[in-house]
Amino acid sequence: MARGLSKAEATSGVRRLQLFFGSAFLLSAVAGVYLLATDASLWLLALSHAVGLVVIVVIDVVIGTLNFLSRKKLYLPSLAAAFLGFLLQLGDVLTAPQYNMTMQYFASYLFGLWAFDLLLALQFAIIFVGVAGRGYVRELARRQKTQRARELGYSRRGFLKAIAVFGGLIGIAVAAGSVKLPPPSPPSSQTSQSSQTSQSLQASQASKTLQSTRPSGAIANTNNLQVGSPVYFDYPKGYPNILLKSADGALTAVSMLCTHVCCECTYEPSNKVIFCACHGSVFDATGKVLRGPAGTPLPSITLTVDTSGYIYPTGVNGSGPCVH
Ligand code: FES
């Protein structure tokens, strides 16, 4: 394509490339904004991904607009931005273990989001069309041996420089989103509901005493456990669970990691349900799904109680996407 093109053809080809780039980048930005606005798990589960996507959206908007304005120097930065955006979005799948998920499950979740697919497809299309149409840019750069030719910035060095700039920007944002802030004070297990009455104050004292003398591995004592007062515990280490006592004295312990995309749920004592803020799933106190999108119950924790009433977790029943 390169040799044999007239200057007018090359100019017109570059203009068409830029119109395509502009449309694709702006549409990609819309898909990114849609994901950020509709998928709370991005913010609650993977803040660094959310911040990285915000930067990608901003880059898409800026580059898309400048392409519409016919800034020729944007050819290589456009390819670099699309290349990075595509790689980073695809690379999200590899971070599944960071969120206690299997890669296979996380991939099926991500590719099931139409906005994610659209974003990937657009970034890929920009790369494909940009590479296919590089002859126009090369020809224009060859013909215009002036300041304007240099404005095209058509060189391997220019491409690597653009990759470094965008990669640096996104990297800084992702690193900032990864900073761990001190967690809010967790609910104080058996005493969380009991500060108002003298009866509950006594229970609180008893709880503290029991906690200080609790055998290793025990999570609570049946003599101290109250109906409606949850006990939060990790089992295995790093996996949050909740222990509840029902009015008939039965003990139930279930995982607090939602079986949709492994966001950590919260217990709502007022209506005795376990709620996931990421996409709104609701489970009853035994882990049964009351409302999706989660499709499988929360895994339950097997418990044993010793002769002194101490309760120990001994196993996990049921499976889900959140690896144990
Ligand atoms: S992670 Fe989606 S509803 Fe819980």
PDB file of N, CA and C in Angstrom, residues 195-266:
ATOM      1  N   SER A 195     -25.293  -3.810  74.078  1.00  0.00           N
ATOM      2  CA  SER A 195     -24.717  -2.772  74.917  1.00  0.00           C
ATOM      3  C   SER A 195     -25.758  -2.046  75.756  1.00  0.00           C
ATOM      4  N   GLN A 196     -27.020  -2.283  75.586  1.00  0.00           N
ATOM      5  CA  GLN A 196     -28.038  -1.446  76.210  1.00  0.00           C
ATOM      6  C   GLN A 196     -28.525  -1.938  77.571  1.00  0.00           C
ATOM      7  N   THR A 197     -28.727  -3.198  77.735  1.00  0.00           N
ATOM      8  CA  THR A 197     -29.353  -3.667  78.963  1.00  0.00           C
ATOM      9  C   THR A 197     -28.317  -4.245  79.916  1.00  0.00           C
ATOM     10  N   SER A 198     -28.677  -4.312  81.196  1.00  0.00           N
ATOM     11  CA  SER A 198     -27.744  -4.876  82.169  1.00  0.00           C
ATOM     12  C   SER A 198     -27.524  -6.350  81.878  1.00  0.00           C
ATOM     13  N   GLN A 199     -28.594  -6.985  81.359  1.00  0.00           N
ATOM     14  CA  GLN A 199     -28.469  -8.398  81.024  1.00  0.00           C
ATOM     15  C   GLN A 199     -27.411  -8.602  79.938  1.00  0.00           C
ATOM     16  N   SER A 200     -27.462  -7.729  78.922  1.00  0.00           N
ATOM     17  CA  SER A 200     -26.500  -7.893  77.848  1.00  0.00           C
ATOM     18  C   SER A 200     -25.104  -7.471  78.293  1.00  0.00           C
ATOM     19  N   LEU A 201     -25.038  -6.528  79.236  1.00  0.00           N
ATOM     20  CA  LEU A 201     -23.726  -6.145  79.750  1.00  0.00           C
ATOM     21  C   LEU A 201     -23.073  -7.327  80.474  1.00  0.00           C
ATOM     22  N   GLN A 202     -23.903  -8.053  81.203  1.00  0.00           N
ATOM     23  CA  GLN A 202     -23.384  -9.239  81.888  1.00  0.00           C
ATOM     24  C   GLN A 202     -22.893 -10.258  80.857  1.00  0.00           C
ATOM     25  N   ALA A 203     -23.690 -10.395  79.803  1.00  0.00           N
ATOM     26  CA  ALA A 203     -23.299 -11.334  78.748  1.00  0.00           C
ATOM     27  C   ALA A 203     -21.968 -10.919  78.131  1.00  0.00           C
ATOM     28  N   SER A 204     -21.831  -9.581  78.006  1.00  0.00           N
ATOM     29  CA  SER A 204     -20.595  -9.066  77.433  1.00  0.00           C
ATOM     30  C   SER A 204     -19.394  -9.436  78.304  1.00  0.00           C
ATOM     31  N   GLN A 205     -19.564  -9.242  79.601  1.00  0.00           N
ATOM     32  CA  GLN A 205     -18.482  -9.587  80.532  1.00  0.00           C
ATOM     33  C   GLN A 205     -18.146 -11.070  80.424  1.00  0.00           C
ATOM     34  N   ALA A 206     -19.229 -11.870  80.386  1.00  0.00           N
ATOM     35  CA  ALA A 206     -19.030 -13.317  80.300  1.00  0.00           C
ATOM     36  C   ALA A 206     -18.292 -13.677  79.018  1.00  0.00           C
ATOM     37  N   SER A 207     -18.666 -12.971  77.947  1.00  0.00           N
ATOM     38  CA  SER A 207     -18.030 -13.243  76.661  1.00  0.00           C
ATOM     39  C   SER A 207     -16.539 -12.955  76.724  1.00  0.00           C
ATOM     40  N   LYS A 208     -16.196 -11.799  77.316  1.00  0.00           N
ATOM     41  CA  LYS A 208     -14.790 -11.422  77.392  1.00  0.00           C
ATOM     42  C   LYS A 208     -14.004 -12.449  78.214  1.00  0.00           C
ATOM     43  N   THR A 209     -14.632 -12.895  79.301  1.00  0.00           N
ATOM     44  CA  THR A 209     -13.965 -13.878  80.142  1.00  0.00           C
ATOM     45  C   THR A 209     -13.718 -15.161  79.356  1.00  0.00           C
ATOM     46  N   LEU A 210     -14.784 -15.570  78.632  1.00  0.00           N
ATOM     47  CA  LEU A 210     -14.661 -16.808  77.861  1.00  0.00           C
ATOM     48  C   LEU A 210     -13.629 -16.673  76.767  1.00  0.00           C
ATOM     49  N   GLN A 211     -13.597 -15.471  76.131  1.00  0.00           N
ATOM     50  CA  GLN A 211     -12.629 -15.277  75.055  1.00  0.00           C
ATOM     51  C   GLN A 211     -11.212 -15.406  75.578  1.00  0.00           C
ATOM     52  N   SER A 212     -10.996 -14.854  76.806  1.00  0.00           N
ATOM     53  CA  SER A 212      -9.640 -14.883  77.327  1.00  0.00           C
ATOM     54  C   SER A 212      -9.209 -16.296  77.703  1.00  0.00           C
ATOM     55  N   THR A 213     -10.198 -17.167  77.987  1.00  0.00           N
ATOM     56  CA  THR A 213      -9.826 -18.528  78.389  1.00  0.00           C
ATOM     57  C   THR A 213     -10.143 -19.533  77.293  1.00  0.00           C
ATOM     58  N   ARG A 214     -10.509 -19.063  76.112  1.00  0.00           N
ATOM     59  CA  ARG A 214     -10.955 -19.951  75.044  1.00  0.00           C
ATOM     60  C   ARG A 214      -9.802 -20.833  74.550  1.00  0.00           C
ATOM     61  N   PRO A 215     -10.060 -22.133  74.416  1.00  0.00           N
ATOM     62  CA  PRO A 215      -9.005 -23.016  73.897  1.00  0.00           C
ATOM     63  C   PRO A 215      -8.662 -22.653  72.455  1.00  0.00           C
ATOM     64  N   SER A 216      -7.455 -23.017  72.069  1.00  0.00           N
ATOM     65  CA  SER A 216      -7.015 -22.721  70.706  1.00  0.00           C
ATOM     66  C   SER A 216      -7.937 -23.377  69.674  1.00  0.00           C
ATOM     67  N   GLY A 217      -8.350 -22.630  68.692  1.00  0.00           N
ATOM     68  CA  GLY A 217      -9.195 -23.158  67.611  1.00  0.00           C
ATOM     69  C   GLY A 217     -10.677 -22.979  67.870  1.00  0.00           C
ATOM     70  N   ALA A 218     -11.068 -22.740  69.143  1.00  0.00           N
ATOM     71  CA  ALA A 218     -12.497 -22.559  69.439  1.00  0.00           C
ATOM     72  C   ALA A 218     -12.926 -21.169  68.969  1.00  0.00           C
ATOM     73  N   ILE A 219     -14.148 -21.065  68.466  1.00  0.00           N
ATOM     74  CA  ILE A 219     -14.616 -19.768  67.970  1.00  0.00           C
ATOM     75  C   ILE A 219     -15.653 -19.144  68.894  1.00  0.00           C
ATOM     76  N   ALA A 220     -16.248 -19.931  69.754  1.00  0.00           N
ATOM     77  CA  ALA A 220     -17.250 -19.415  70.701  1.00  0.00           C
ATOM     78  C   ALA A 220     -17.600 -20.539  71.666  1.00  0.00           C
ATOM     79  N   ASN A 221     -18.465 -20.206  72.617  1.00  0.00           N
ATOM     80  CA  ASN A 221     -18.949 -21.233  73.552  1.00  0.00           C
ATOM     81  C   ASN A 221     -20.472 -21.195  73.565  1.00  0.00           C
ATOM     82  N   THR A 222     -21.080 -22.358  73.467  1.00  0.00           N
ATOM     83  CA  THR A 222     -22.545 -22.412  73.379  1.00  0.00           C
ATOM     84  C   THR A 222     -23.214 -21.744  74.585  1.00  0.00           C
ATOM     85  N   ASN A 223     -22.526 -21.785  75.753  1.00  0.00           N
ATOM     86  CA  ASN A 223     -23.125 -21.201  76.960  1.00  0.00           C
ATOM     87  C   ASN A 223     -23.202 -19.681  76.871  1.00  0.00           C
ATOM     88  N   ASN A 224     -22.410 -19.157  76.016  1.00  0.00           N
ATOM     89  CA  ASN A 224     -22.336 -17.703  75.924  1.00  0.00           C
ATOM     90  C   ASN A 224     -23.015 -17.139  74.667  1.00  0.00           C
ATOM     91  N   LEU A 225     -23.259 -18.028  73.711  1.00  0.00           N
ATOM     92  CA  LEU A 225     -23.799 -17.604  72.417  1.00  0.00           C
ATOM     93  C   LEU A 225     -25.266 -17.192  72.549  1.00  0.00           C
ATOM     94  N   GLN A 226     -25.598 -16.046  71.978  1.00  0.00           N
ATOM     95  CA  GLN A 226     -26.981 -15.575  72.080  1.00  0.00           C
ATOM     96  C   GLN A 226     -27.667 -15.587  70.715  1.00  0.00           C
ATOM     97  N   VAL A 227     -28.952 -15.826  70.771  1.00  0.00           N
ATOM     98  CA  VAL A 227     -29.742 -15.812  69.536  1.00  0.00           C
ATOM     99  C   VAL A 227     -29.687 -14.390  68.952  1.00  0.00           C
ATOM    100  N   GLY A 228     -29.394 -14.314  67.680  1.00  0.00           N
ATOM    101  CA  GLY A 228     -29.380 -12.997  67.024  1.00  0.00           C
ATOM    102  C   GLY A 228     -28.073 -12.256  67.151  1.00  0.00           C
ATOM    103  N   SER A 229     -27.109 -12.825  67.894  1.00  0.00           N
ATOM    104  CA  SER A 229     -25.800 -12.166  67.992  1.00  0.00           C
ATOM    105  C   SER A 229     -24.765 -12.996  67.240  1.00  0.00           C
ATOM    106  N   PRO A 230     -24.364 -12.558  66.065  1.00  0.00           N
ATOM    107  CA  PRO A 230     -23.452 -13.372  65.258  1.00  0.00           C
ATOM    108  C   PRO A 230     -22.023 -13.387  65.815  1.00  0.00           C
ATOM    109  N   VAL A 231     -21.327 -14.444  65.498  1.00  0.00           N
ATOM    110  CA  VAL A 231     -19.894 -14.519  65.785  1.00  0.00           C
ATOM    111  C   VAL A 231     -19.198 -14.609  64.422  1.00  0.00           C
ATOM    112  N   TYR A 232     -18.227 -13.750  64.208  1.00  0.00           N
ATOM    113  CA  TYR A 232     -17.485 -13.771  62.942  1.00  0.00           C
ATOM    114  C   TYR A 232     -16.148 -14.465  63.175  1.00  0.00           C
ATOM    115  N   PHE A 233     -15.804 -15.339  62.278  1.00  0.00           N
ATOM    116  CA  PHE A 233     -14.525 -16.039  62.434  1.00  0.00           C
ATOM    117  C   PHE A 233     -13.960 -16.407  61.066  1.00  0.00           C
ATOM    118  N   ASP A 234     -12.646 -16.581  61.033  1.00  0.00           N
ATOM    119  CA  ASP A 234     -11.983 -17.000  59.795  1.00  0.00           C
ATOM    120  C   ASP A 234     -11.797 -18.510  59.820  1.00  0.00           C
ATOM    121  N   TYR A 235     -12.162 -19.175  58.738  1.00  0.00           N
ATOM    122  CA  TYR A 235     -11.877 -20.606  58.612  1.00  0.00           C
ATOM    123  C   TYR A 235     -12.052 -21.004  57.159  1.00  0.00           C
ATOM    124  N   PRO A 236     -11.047 -21.611  56.531  1.00  0.00           N
ATOM    125  CA  PRO A 236      -9.645 -21.601  56.960  1.00  0.00           C
ATOM    126  C   PRO A 236      -9.147 -20.151  57.066  1.00  0.00           C
ATOM    127  N   LYS A 237      -7.930 -19.989  57.516  1.00  0.00           N
ATOM    128  CA  LYS A 237      -7.389 -18.650  57.755  1.00  0.00           C
ATOM    129  C   LYS A 237      -7.557 -17.779  56.498  1.00  0.00           C
ATOM    130  N   GLY A 238      -8.089 -16.599  56.713  1.00  0.00           N
ATOM    131  CA  GLY A 238      -8.269 -15.671  55.590  1.00  0.00           C
ATOM    132  C   GLY A 238      -9.639 -15.752  54.928  1.00  0.00           C
ATOM    133  N   TYR A 239     -10.480 -16.717  55.369  1.00  0.00           N
ATOM    134  CA  TYR A 239     -11.817 -16.862  54.773  1.00  0.00           C
ATOM    135  C   TYR A 239     -12.882 -16.540  55.821  1.00  0.00           C
ATOM    136  N   PRO A 240     -13.611 -15.470  55.643  1.00  0.00           N
ATOM    137  CA  PRO A 240     -14.560 -15.020  56.662  1.00  0.00           C
ATOM    138  C   PRO A 240     -15.841 -15.851  56.699  1.00  0.00           C
ATOM    139  N   ASN A 241     -16.310 -16.122  57.899  1.00  0.00           N
ATOM    140  CA  ASN A 241     -17.546 -16.900  58.092  1.00  0.00           C
ATOM    141  C   ASN A 241     -18.356 -16.259  59.205  1.00  0.00           C
ATOM    142  N   ILE A 242     -19.591 -16.732  59.314  1.00  0.00           N
ATOM    143  CA  ILE A 242     -20.451 -16.238  60.390  1.00  0.00           C
ATOM    144  C   ILE A 242     -21.081 -17.440  61.103  1.00  0.00           C
ATOM    145  N   LEU A 243     -21.141 -17.349  62.428  1.00  0.00           N
ATOM    146  CA  LEU A 243     -21.792 -18.385  63.245  1.00  0.00           C
ATOM    147  C   LEU A 243     -23.041 -17.767  63.855  1.00  0.00           C
ATOM    148  N   LEU A 244     -24.168 -18.480  63.707  1.00  0.00           N
ATOM    149  CA  LEU A 244     -25.435 -17.971  64.241  1.00  0.00           C
ATOM    150  C   LEU A 244     -26.114 -19.056  65.065  1.00  0.00           C
ATOM    151  N   LYS A 245     -26.821 -18.603  66.094  1.00  0.00           N
ATOM    152  CA  LYS A 245     -27.598 -19.542  66.913  1.00  0.00           C
ATOM    153  C   LYS A 245     -29.066 -19.211  66.685  1.00  0.00           C
ATOM    154  N   SER A 246     -29.854 -20.239  66.348  1.00  0.00           N
ATOM    155  CA  SER A 246     -31.282 -19.976  66.123  1.00  0.00           C
ATOM    156  C   SER A 246     -32.042 -20.137  67.439  1.00  0.00           C
ATOM    157  N   ALA A 247     -33.323 -19.763  67.405  1.00  0.00           N
ATOM    158  CA  ALA A 247     -34.134 -19.764  68.631  1.00  0.00           C
ATOM    159  C   ALA A 247     -34.232 -21.170  69.241  1.00  0.00           C
ATOM    160  N   ASP A 248     -34.168 -22.207  68.419  1.00  0.00           N
ATOM    161  CA  ASP A 248     -34.253 -23.569  68.964  1.00  0.00           C
ATOM    162  C   ASP A 248     -32.889 -24.101  69.410  1.00  0.00           C
ATOM    163  N   GLY A 249     -31.878 -23.224  69.393  1.00  0.00           N
ATOM    164  CA  GLY A 249     -30.552 -23.607  69.877  1.00  0.00           C
ATOM    165  C   GLY A 249     -29.637 -24.189  68.812  1.00  0.00           C
ATOM    166  N   ALA A 250     -30.141 -24.372  67.594  1.00  0.00           N
ATOM    167  CA  ALA A 250     -29.302 -24.948  66.534  1.00  0.00           C
ATOM    168  C   ALA A 250     -28.217 -23.950  66.118  1.00  0.00           C
ATOM    169  N   LEU A 251     -27.050 -24.492  65.809  1.00  0.00           N
ATOM    170  CA  LEU A 251     -25.927 -23.647  65.377  1.00  0.00           C
ATOM    171  C   LEU A 251     -25.748 -23.758  63.865  1.00  0.00           C
ATOM    172  N   THR A 252     -25.532 -22.625  63.231  1.00  0.00           N
ATOM    173  CA  THR A 252     -25.281 -22.612  61.788  1.00  0.00           C
ATOM    174  C   THR A 252     -24.065 -21.733  61.524  1.00  0.00           C
ATOM    175  N   ALA A 253     -23.174 -22.235  60.694  1.00  0.00           N
ATOM    176  CA  ALA A 253     -22.025 -21.407  60.289  1.00  0.00           C
ATOM    177  C   ALA A 253     -21.886 -21.492  58.780  1.00  0.00           C
ATOM    178  N   VAL A 254     -21.809 -20.342  58.145  1.00  0.00           N
ATOM    179  CA  VAL A 254     -21.666 -20.309  56.680  1.00  0.00           C
ATOM    180  C   VAL A 254     -20.591 -19.310  56.279  1.00  0.00           C
ATOM    181  N   SER A 255     -20.100 -19.508  55.070  1.00  0.00           N
ATOM    182  CA  SER A 255     -19.098 -18.600  54.521  1.00  0.00           C
ATOM    183  C   SER A 255     -19.736 -17.230  54.274  1.00  0.00           C
ATOM    184  N   MET A 256     -18.934 -16.194  54.407  1.00  0.00           N
ATOM    185  CA  MET A 256     -19.425 -14.843  54.101  1.00  0.00           C
ATOM    186  C   MET A 256     -18.954 -14.380  52.722  1.00  0.00           C
ATOM    187  N   LEU A 257     -18.320 -15.285  51.971  1.00  0.00           N
ATOM    188  CA  LEU A 257     -17.915 -14.921  50.610  1.00  0.00           C
ATOM    189  C   LEU A 257     -19.024 -15.318  49.644  1.00  0.00           C
ATOM    190  N   CYS A 258     -19.579 -14.329  48.995  1.00  0.00           N
ATOM    191  CA  CYS A 258     -20.709 -14.535  48.085  1.00  0.00           C
ATOM    192  C   CYS A 258     -20.326 -15.494  46.956  1.00  0.00           C
ATOM    193  N   THR A 259     -21.249 -16.383  46.629  1.00  0.00           N
ATOM    194  CA  THR A 259     -20.944 -17.371  45.584  1.00  0.00           C
ATOM    195  C   THR A 259     -21.110 -16.807  44.169  1.00  0.00           C
ATOM    196  N   HIS A 260     -21.379 -15.522  44.061  1.00  0.00           N
ATOM    197  CA  HIS A 260     -21.441 -14.921  42.725  1.00  0.00           C
ATOM    198  C   HIS A 260     -20.029 -14.568  42.264  1.00  0.00           C
ATOM    199  N   VAL A 261     -19.427 -13.546  42.892  1.00  0.00           N
ATOM    200  CA  VAL A 261     -18.054 -13.193  42.521  1.00  0.00           C
ATOM    201  C   VAL A 261     -17.180 -12.987  43.750  1.00  0.00           C
ATOM    202  N   CYS A 262     -17.543 -13.647  44.860  1.00  0.00           N
ATOM    203  CA  CYS A 262     -16.675 -13.689  46.042  1.00  0.00           C
ATOM    204  C   CYS A 262     -16.510 -12.359  46.775  1.00  0.00           C
ATOM    205  N   CYS A 263     -17.451 -11.447  46.665  1.00  0.00           N
ATOM    206  CA  CYS A 263     -17.425 -10.259  47.509  1.00  0.00           C
ATOM    207  C   CYS A 263     -17.780 -10.703  48.933  1.00  0.00           C
ATOM    208  N   GLU A 264     -17.309  -9.970  49.919  1.00  0.00           N
ATOM    209  CA  GLU A 264     -17.643 -10.323  51.305  1.00  0.00           C
ATOM    210  C   GLU A 264     -19.020  -9.768  51.667  1.00  0.00           C
ATOM    211  N   CYS A 265     -19.882 -10.635  52.174  1.00  0.00           N
ATOM    212  CA  CYS A 265     -21.256 -10.241  52.519  1.00  0.00           C
ATOM    213  C   CYS A 265     -21.310  -9.618  53.907  1.00  0.00           C
ATOM    214  N   THR A 266     -22.480  -9.093  54.245  1.00  0.00           N
ATOM    215  CA  THR A 266     -22.726  -8.603  55.604  1.00  0.00           C
ATOM    216  C   THR A 266     -24.012  -9.245  56.127  1.00  0.00           C
TER     217      THR A 266
END
